[in-house]
């Protein structure tokens, strides 16, 4: 894949910082292949769960290029999942993208927009009971680090967003490039999508 793609991250109040910035960092290390942007409903800044405010480049009134769409999780996803403006936008825009992604509880947003129906997906296992109430006939993978189903990638916990991003880079440009990015950032890439070492921790009550 030689064309430069746009990576768009949808942000809402109380999003999880690593869910959003982890992928942006990985894709941003390949500026010859990816250009980055963030979008919010109204184009106004939003504040992460950690108290960091980000100013988006776009609002829902703007047209986004076809590329990669990423939906993070975070405390605010419990409100975003019931936001009809966000759901309507996702239903309209997501099918136009080459790849649709979610990290952690961001899968609930994709599920409630009907984008995960009849497919496989994962989410942070700690919140699976809540996330799995959305969507229809979704096969939730309870030990996966990330899941690739059709053109949709879903990642489990926060740091899994980085593993998923590297997997997408590998999928589009070859594993050698993905491994180089991991090495350049001194990141230990967990590159087995079926093995999330953190999943068993959430089974302990």
JSON list of N, CA and C in Angstrom, two decimals, residues 16-68:
[
{"chain": "A", "resi": 16, "resn": "UNK", "atom": "N", "xyz": [-9.53, 8.06, 27.11]},
{"chain": "A", "resi": 16, "resn": "UNK", "atom": "CA", "xyz": [-8.29, 7.53, 27.70]},
{"chain": "A", "resi": 16, "resn": "UNK", "atom": "C", "xyz": [-7.10, 7.96, 26.86]},
{"chain": "A", "resi": 17, "resn": "UNK", "atom": "N", "xyz": [-6.14, 8.63, 27.49]},
{"chain": "A", "resi": 17, "resn": "UNK", "atom": "CA", "xyz": [-5.04, 9.27, 26.77]},
{"chain": "A", "resi": 17, "resn": "UNK", "atom": "C", "xyz": [-4.21, 8.27, 25.97]},
{"chain": "A", "resi": 18, "resn": "UNK", "atom": "N", "xyz": [-3.82, 7.15, 26.58]},
{"chain": "A", "resi": 18, "resn": "UNK", "atom": "CA", "xyz": [-2.98, 6.19, 25.89]},
{"chain": "A", "resi": 18, "resn": "UNK", "atom": "C", "xyz": [-3.70, 5.54, 24.72]},
{"chain": "A", "resi": 19, "resn": "UNK", "atom": "N", "xyz": [-5.01, 5.35, 24.85]},
{"chain": "A", "resi": 19, "resn": "UNK", "atom": "CA", "xyz": [-5.80, 4.77, 23.76]},
{"chain": "A", "resi": 19, "resn": "UNK", "atom": "C", "xyz": [-5.68, 5.60, 22.49]},
{"chain": "A", "resi": 20, "resn": "UNK", "atom": "N", "xyz": [-5.60, 6.92, 22.66]},
{"chain": "A", "resi": 20, "resn": "UNK", "atom": "CA", "xyz": [-5.54, 7.82, 21.52]},
{"chain": "A", "resi": 20, "resn": "UNK", "atom": "C", "xyz": [-4.11, 8.11, 21.08]},
{"chain": "A", "resi": 21, "resn": "UNK", "atom": "N", "xyz": [-3.25, 8.43, 22.03]},
{"chain": "A", "resi": 21, "resn": "UNK", "atom": "CA", "xyz": [-1.91, 8.87, 21.68]},
{"chain": "A", "resi": 21, "resn": "UNK", "atom": "C", "xyz": [-0.96, 7.72, 21.34]},
{"chain": "A", "resi": 22, "resn": "UNK", "atom": "N", "xyz": [-1.23, 6.53, 21.88]},
{"chain": "A", "resi": 22, "resn": "UNK", "atom": "CA", "xyz": [-0.39, 5.37, 21.54]},
{"chain": "A", "resi": 22, "resn": "UNK", "atom": "C", "xyz": [-0.41, 5.10, 20.03]},
{"chain": "A", "resi": 23, "resn": "UNK", "atom": "N", "xyz": [-1.60, 4.93, 19.44]},
{"chain": "A", "resi": 23, "resn": "UNK", "atom": "CA", "xyz": [-1.65, 4.74, 17.99]},
{"chain": "A", "resi": 23, "resn": "UNK", "atom": "C", "xyz": [-1.11, 5.94, 17.20]},
{"chain": "A", "resi": 24, "resn": "UNK", "atom": "N", "xyz": [-1.45, 7.16, 17.63]},
{"chain": "A", "resi": 24, "resn": "UNK", "atom": "CA", "xyz": [-0.96, 8.33, 16.91]},
{"chain": "A", "resi": 24, "resn": "UNK", "atom": "C", "xyz": [0.57, 8.36, 16.89]},
{"chain": "A", "resi": 25, "resn": "UNK", "atom": "N", "xyz": [1.18, 7.96, 17.99]},
{"chain": "A", "resi": 25, "resn": "UNK", "atom": "CA", "xyz": [2.64, 7.94, 18.03]},
{"chain": "A", "resi": 25, "resn": "UNK", "atom": "C", "xyz": [3.21, 6.92, 17.04]},
{"chain": "A", "resi": 26, "resn": "UNK", "atom": "N", "xyz": [2.64, 5.73, 17.00]},
{"chain": "A", "resi": 26, "resn": "UNK", "atom": "CA", "xyz": [3.16, 4.69, 16.11]},
{"chain": "A", "resi": 26, "resn": "UNK", "atom": "C", "xyz": [2.98, 5.08, 14.64]},
{"chain": "A", "resi": 27, "resn": "UNK", "atom": "N", "xyz": [1.78, 5.48, 14.27]},
{"chain": "A", "resi": 27, "resn": "UNK", "atom": "CA", "xyz": [1.53, 5.86, 12.88]},
{"chain": "A", "resi": 27, "resn": "UNK", "atom": "C", "xyz": [2.32, 7.12, 12.50]},
{"chain": "A", "resi": 28, "resn": "UNK", "atom": "N", "xyz": [2.49, 8.00, 13.48]},
{"chain": "A", "resi": 28, "resn": "UNK", "atom": "CA", "xyz": [3.20, 9.25, 13.22]},
{"chain": "A", "resi": 28, "resn": "UNK", "atom": "C", "xyz": [4.68, 9.07, 12.93]},
{"chain": "A", "resi": 29, "resn": "UNK", "atom": "N", "xyz": [5.23, 7.92, 13.23]},
{"chain": "A", "resi": 29, "resn": "UNK", "atom": "CA", "xyz": [6.64, 7.65, 12.94]},
{"chain": "A", "resi": 29, "resn": "UNK", "atom": "C", "xyz": [6.84, 7.25, 11.48]},
{"chain": "A", "resi": 30, "resn": "UNK", "atom": "N", "xyz": [5.75, 7.16, 10.74]},
{"chain": "A", "resi": 30, "resn": "UNK", "atom": "CA", "xyz": [5.82, 6.86, 9.31]},
{"chain": "A", "resi": 30, "resn": "UNK", "atom": "C", "xyz": [5.10, 7.95, 8.52]},
{"chain": "A", "resi": 31, "resn": "UNK", "atom": "N", "xyz": [5.62, 9.18, 8.55]},
{"chain": "A", "resi": 31, "resn": "UNK", "atom": "CA", "xyz": [4.92, 10.29, 7.90]},
{"chain": "A", "resi": 31, "resn": "UNK", "atom": "C", "xyz": [4.81, 10.14, 6.39]},
{"chain": "A", "resi": 32, "resn": "UNK", "atom": "N", "xyz": [5.65, 9.28, 5.82]},
{"chain": "A", "resi": 32, "resn": "UNK", "atom": "CA", "xyz": [5.55, 9.03, 4.39]},
{"chain": "A", "resi": 32, "resn": "UNK", "atom": "C", "xyz": [4.33, 8.18, 4.05]},
{"chain": "A", "resi": 33, "resn": "UNK", "atom": "N", "xyz": [3.77, 7.51, 5.06]},
{"chain": "A", "resi": 33, "resn": "UNK", "atom": "CA", "xyz": [2.60, 6.64, 4.85]},
{"chain": "A", "resi": 33, "resn": "UNK", "atom": "C", "xyz": [1.32, 7.16, 5.50]},
{"chain": "A", "resi": 34, "resn": "UNK", "atom": "N", "xyz": [1.46, 7.95, 6.58]},
{"chain": "A", "resi": 34, "resn": "UNK", "atom": "CA", "xyz": [0.29, 8.34, 7.34]},
{"chain": "A", "resi": 34, "resn": "UNK", "atom": "C", "xyz": [0.32, 9.82, 7.71]},
{"chain": "A", "resi": 35, "resn": "UNK", "atom": "N", "xyz": [-0.84, 10.46, 7.64]},
{"chain": "A", "resi": 35, "resn": "UNK", "atom": "CA", "xyz": [-1.01, 11.80, 8.20]},
{"chain": "A", "resi": 35, "resn": "UNK", "atom": "C", "xyz": [-2.08, 11.71, 9.29]},
{"chain": "A", "resi": 36, "resn": "UNK", "atom": "N", "xyz": [-1.91, 12.48, 10.35]},
{"chain": "A", "resi": 36, "resn": "UNK", "atom": "CA", "xyz": [-2.70, 12.31, 11.56]},
{"chain": "A", "resi": 36, "resn": "UNK", "atom": "C", "xyz": [-3.66, 13.48, 11.77]},
{"chain": "A", "resi": 37, "resn": "UNK", "atom": "N", "xyz": [-4.83, 13.17, 12.35]},
{"chain": "A", "resi": 37, "resn": "UNK", "atom": "CA", "xyz": [-5.75, 14.23, 12.73]},
{"chain": "A", "resi": 37, "resn": "UNK", "atom": "C", "xyz": [-6.68, 13.71, 13.82]},
{"chain": "A", "resi": 38, "resn": "UNK", "atom": "N", "xyz": [-7.22, 14.65, 14.59]},
{"chain": "A", "resi": 38, "resn": "UNK", "atom": "CA", "xyz": [-8.20, 14.29, 15.61]},
{"chain": "A", "resi": 38, "resn": "UNK", "atom": "C", "xyz": [-9.48, 15.08, 15.35]},
{"chain": "A", "resi": 39, "resn": "UNK", "atom": "N", "xyz": [-10.59, 14.50, 15.73]},
{"chain": "A", "resi": 39, "resn": "UNK", "atom": "CA", "xyz": [-11.90, 15.09, 15.47]},
{"chain": "A", "resi": 39, "resn": "UNK", "atom": "C", "xyz": [-12.77, 14.98, 16.71]},
{"chain": "A", "resi": 40, "resn": "UNK", "atom": "N", "xyz": [-13.58, 16.01, 16.95]},
{"chain": "A", "resi": 40, "resn": "UNK", "atom": "CA", "xyz": [-14.60, 15.97, 18.00]},
{"chain": "A", "resi": 40, "resn": "UNK", "atom": "C", "xyz": [-15.93, 16.39, 17.39]},
{"chain": "A", "resi": 41, "resn": "UNK", "atom": "N", "xyz": [-16.99, 16.23, 18.15]},
{"chain": "A", "resi": 41, "resn": "UNK", "atom": "CA", "xyz": [-18.32, 16.54, 17.65]},
{"chain": "A", "resi": 41, "resn": "UNK", "atom": "C", "xyz": [-18.39, 17.97, 17.12]},
{"chain": "A", "resi": 42, "resn": "UNK", "atom": "N", "xyz": [-17.93, 18.92, 17.95]},
{"chain": "A", "resi": 42, "resn": "UNK", "atom": "CA", "xyz": [-18.10, 20.34, 17.63]},
{"chain": "A", "resi": 42, "resn": "UNK", "atom": "C", "xyz": [-16.81, 21.07, 17.31]},
{"chain": "A", "resi": 43, "resn": "UNK", "atom": "N", "xyz": [-15.69, 20.34, 17.24]},
{"chain": "A", "resi": 43, "resn": "UNK", "atom": "CA", "xyz": [-14.42, 20.98, 16.94]},
{"chain": "A", "resi": 43, "resn": "UNK", "atom": "C", "xyz": [-13.80, 21.67, 18.14]},
{"chain": "A", "resi": 44, "resn": "UNK", "atom": "N", "xyz": [-14.41, 21.55, 19.29]},
{"chain": "A", "resi": 44, "resn": "UNK", "atom": "CA", "xyz": [-13.86, 22.16, 20.51]},
{"chain": "A", "resi": 44, "resn": "UNK", "atom": "C", "xyz": [-12.94, 21.18, 21.24]},
{"chain": "A", "resi": 45, "resn": "UNK", "atom": "N", "xyz": [-12.06, 21.73, 22.08]},
{"chain": "A", "resi": 45, "resn": "UNK", "atom": "CA", "xyz": [-11.12, 20.87, 22.79]},
{"chain": "A", "resi": 45, "resn": "UNK", "atom": "C", "xyz": [-11.87, 19.94, 23.75]},
{"chain": "A", "resi": 46, "resn": "UNK", "atom": "N", "xyz": [-11.26, 18.80, 24.01]},
{"chain": "A", "resi": 46, "resn": "UNK", "atom": "CA", "xyz": [-11.79, 17.84, 24.97]},
{"chain": "A", "resi": 46, "resn": "UNK", "atom": "C", "xyz": [-10.68, 17.48, 25.95]},
{"chain": "A", "resi": 47, "resn": "UNK", "atom": "N", "xyz": [-11.08, 16.99, 27.11]},
{"chain": "A", "resi": 47, "resn": "UNK", "atom": "CA", "xyz": [-10.12, 16.69, 28.17]},
{"chain": "A", "resi": 47, "resn": "UNK", "atom": "C", "xyz": [-10.13, 15.20, 28.47]},
{"chain": "A", "resi": 48, "resn": "UNK", "atom": "N", "xyz": [-8.95, 14.62, 28.53]},
{"chain": "A", "resi": 48, "resn": "UNK", "atom": "CA", "xyz": [-8.82, 13.19, 28.79]},
{"chain": "A", "resi": 48, "resn": "UNK", "atom": "C", "xyz": [-9.12, 12.86, 30.25]},
{"chain": "A", "resi": 49, "resn": "UNK", "atom": "N", "xyz": [-9.23, 11.58, 30.53]},
{"chain": "A", "resi": 49, "resn": "UNK", "atom": "CA", "xyz": [-9.42, 11.12, 31.90]},
{"chain": "A", "resi": 49, "resn": "UNK", "atom": "C", "xyz": [-8.28, 11.62, 32.80]},
{"chain": "A", "resi": 50, "resn": "UNK", "atom": "N", "xyz": [-7.10, 11.79, 32.20]},
{"chain": "A", "resi": 50, "resn": "UNK", "atom": "CA", "xyz": [-5.92, 12.21, 32.95]},
{"chain": "A", "resi": 50, "resn": "UNK", "atom": "C", "xyz": [-5.80, 13.73, 33.09]},
{"chain": "A", "resi": 51, "resn": "UNK", "atom": "N", "xyz": [-6.76, 14.47, 32.53]},
{"chain": "A", "resi": 51, "resn": "UNK", "atom": "CA", "xyz": [-6.77, 15.93, 32.69]},
{"chain": "A", "resi": 51, "resn": "UNK", "atom": "C", "xyz": [-6.02, 16.69, 31.62]},
{"chain": "A", "resi": 52, "resn": "UNK", "atom": "N", "xyz": [-5.62, 16.01, 30.53]},
{"chain": "A", "resi": 52, "resn": "UNK", "atom": "CA", "xyz": [-4.92, 16.67, 29.43]},
{"chain": "A", "resi": 52, "resn": "UNK", "atom": "C", "xyz": [-5.93, 17.09, 28.36]},
{"chain": "A", "resi": 53, "resn": "UNK", "atom": "N", "xyz": [-5.91, 18.37, 28.00]},
{"chain": "A", "resi": 53, "resn": "UNK", "atom": "CA", "xyz": [-6.82, 18.87, 26.98]},
{"chain": "A", "resi": 53, "resn": "UNK", "atom": "C", "xyz": [-6.16, 18.84, 25.61]},
{"chain": "A", "resi": 54, "resn": "UNK", "atom": "N", "xyz": [-6.92, 18.41, 24.61]},
{"chain": "A", "resi": 54, "resn": "UNK", "atom": "CA", "xyz": [-6.44, 18.40, 23.23]},
{"chain": "A", "resi": 54, "resn": "UNK", "atom": "C", "xyz": [-7.39, 19.20, 22.35]},
{"chain": "A", "resi": 55, "resn": "UNK", "atom": "N", "xyz": [-6.81, 19.98, 21.44]},
{"chain": "A", "resi": 55, "resn": "UNK", "atom": "CA", "xyz": [-7.60, 20.77, 20.50]},
{"chain": "A", "resi": 55, "resn": "UNK", "atom": "C", "xyz": [-7.68, 20.01, 19.18]},
{"chain": "A", "resi": 56, "resn": "UNK", "atom": "N", "xyz": [-8.87, 19.64, 18.75]},
{"chain": "A", "resi": 56, "resn": "UNK", "atom": "CA", "xyz": [-9.00, 18.89, 17.50]},
{"chain": "A", "resi": 56, "resn": "UNK", "atom": "C", "xyz": [-8.76, 19.76, 16.27]},
{"chain": "A", "resi": 57, "resn": "UNK", "atom": "N", "xyz": [-8.54, 19.11, 15.16]},
{"chain": "A", "resi": 57, "resn": "UNK", "atom": "CA", "xyz": [-8.40, 19.81, 13.89]},
{"chain": "A", "resi": 57, "resn": "UNK", "atom": "C", "xyz": [-9.74, 19.93, 13.17]},
{"chain": "A", "resi": 58, "resn": "UNK", "atom": "N", "xyz": [-10.66, 19.01, 13.50]},
{"chain": "A", "resi": 58, "resn": "UNK", "atom": "CA", "xyz": [-11.90, 18.90, 12.74]},
{"chain": "A", "resi": 58, "resn": "UNK", "atom": "C", "xyz": [-13.11, 18.73, 13.65]},
{"chain": "A", "resi": 59, "resn": "UNK", "atom": "N", "xyz": [-14.28, 19.04, 13.08]},
{"chain": "A", "resi": 59, "resn": "UNK", "atom": "CA", "xyz": [-15.55, 18.74, 13.74]},
{"chain": "A", "resi": 59, "resn": "UNK", "atom": "C", "xyz": [-16.36, 17.84, 12.82]},
{"chain": "A", "resi": 60, "resn": "UNK", "atom": "N", "xyz": [-17.52, 17.43, 13.28]},
{"chain": "A", "resi": 60, "resn": "UNK", "atom": "CA", "xyz": [-18.37, 16.57, 12.47]},
{"chain": "A", "resi": 60, "resn": "UNK", "atom": "C", "xyz": [-18.92, 17.28, 11.24]},
{"chain": "A", "resi": 61, "resn": "UNK", "atom": "N", "xyz": [-18.76, 18.59, 11.18]},
{"chain": "A", "resi": 61, "resn": "UNK", "atom": "CA", "xyz": [-19.18, 19.33, 9.99]},
{"chain": "A", "resi": 61, "resn": "UNK", "atom": "C", "xyz": [-18.18, 19.19, 8.85]},
{"chain": "A", "resi": 62, "resn": "UNK", "atom": "N", "xyz": [-16.99, 18.69, 9.18]},
{"chain": "A", "resi": 62, "resn": "UNK", "atom": "CA", "xyz": [-15.94, 18.53, 8.17]},
{"chain": "A", "resi": 62, "resn": "UNK", "atom": "C", "xyz": [-16.02, 17.13, 7.55]},
{"chain": "A", "resi": 63, "resn": "UNK", "atom": "N", "xyz": [-15.54, 17.03, 6.34]},
{"chain": "A", "resi": 63, "resn": "UNK", "atom": "CA", "xyz": [-15.44, 15.74, 5.66]},
{"chain": "A", "resi": 63, "resn": "UNK", "atom": "C", "xyz": [-14.05, 15.17, 5.91]},
{"chain": "A", "resi": 64, "resn": "UNK", "atom": "N", "xyz": [-13.98, 13.92, 6.36]},
{"chain": "A", "resi": 64, "resn": "UNK", "atom": "CA", "xyz": [-12.67, 13.33, 6.59]},
{"chain": "A", "resi": 64, "resn": "UNK", "atom": "C", "xyz": [-12.31, 12.40, 5.44]},
{"chain": "A", "resi": 65, "resn": "UNK", "atom": "N", "xyz": [-11.01, 12.34, 5.18]},
{"chain": "A", "resi": 65, "resn": "UNK", "atom": "CA", "xyz": [-10.53, 11.50, 4.08]},
{"chain": "A", "resi": 65, "resn": "UNK", "atom": "C", "xyz": [-10.68, 10.03, 4.44]},
{"chain": "A", "resi": 66, "resn": "UNK", "atom": "N", "xyz": [-10.77, 9.21, 3.42]},
{"chain": "A", "resi": 66, "resn": "UNK", "atom": "CA", "xyz": [-10.81, 7.76, 3.63]},
{"chain": "A", "resi": 66, "resn": "UNK", "atom": "C", "xyz": [-9.46, 7.30, 4.14]},
{"chain": "A", "resi": 67, "resn": "UNK", "atom": "N", "xyz": [-9.46, 6.50, 5.19]},
{"chain": "A", "resi": 67, "resn": "UNK", "atom": "CA", "xyz": [-8.21, 6.01, 5.76]},
{"chain": "A", "resi": 67, "resn": "UNK", "atom": "C", "xyz": [-8.47, 5.10, 6.94]},
{"chain": "A", "resi": 68, "resn": "UNK", "atom": "N", "xyz": [-7.91, 5.46, 8.09]},
{"chain": "A", "resi": 68, "resn": "UNK", "atom": "CA", "xyz": [-8.04, 4.67, 9.31]},
{"chain": "A", "resi": 68, "resn": "UNK", "atom": "C", "xyz": [-8.76, 5.50, 10.36]}
]
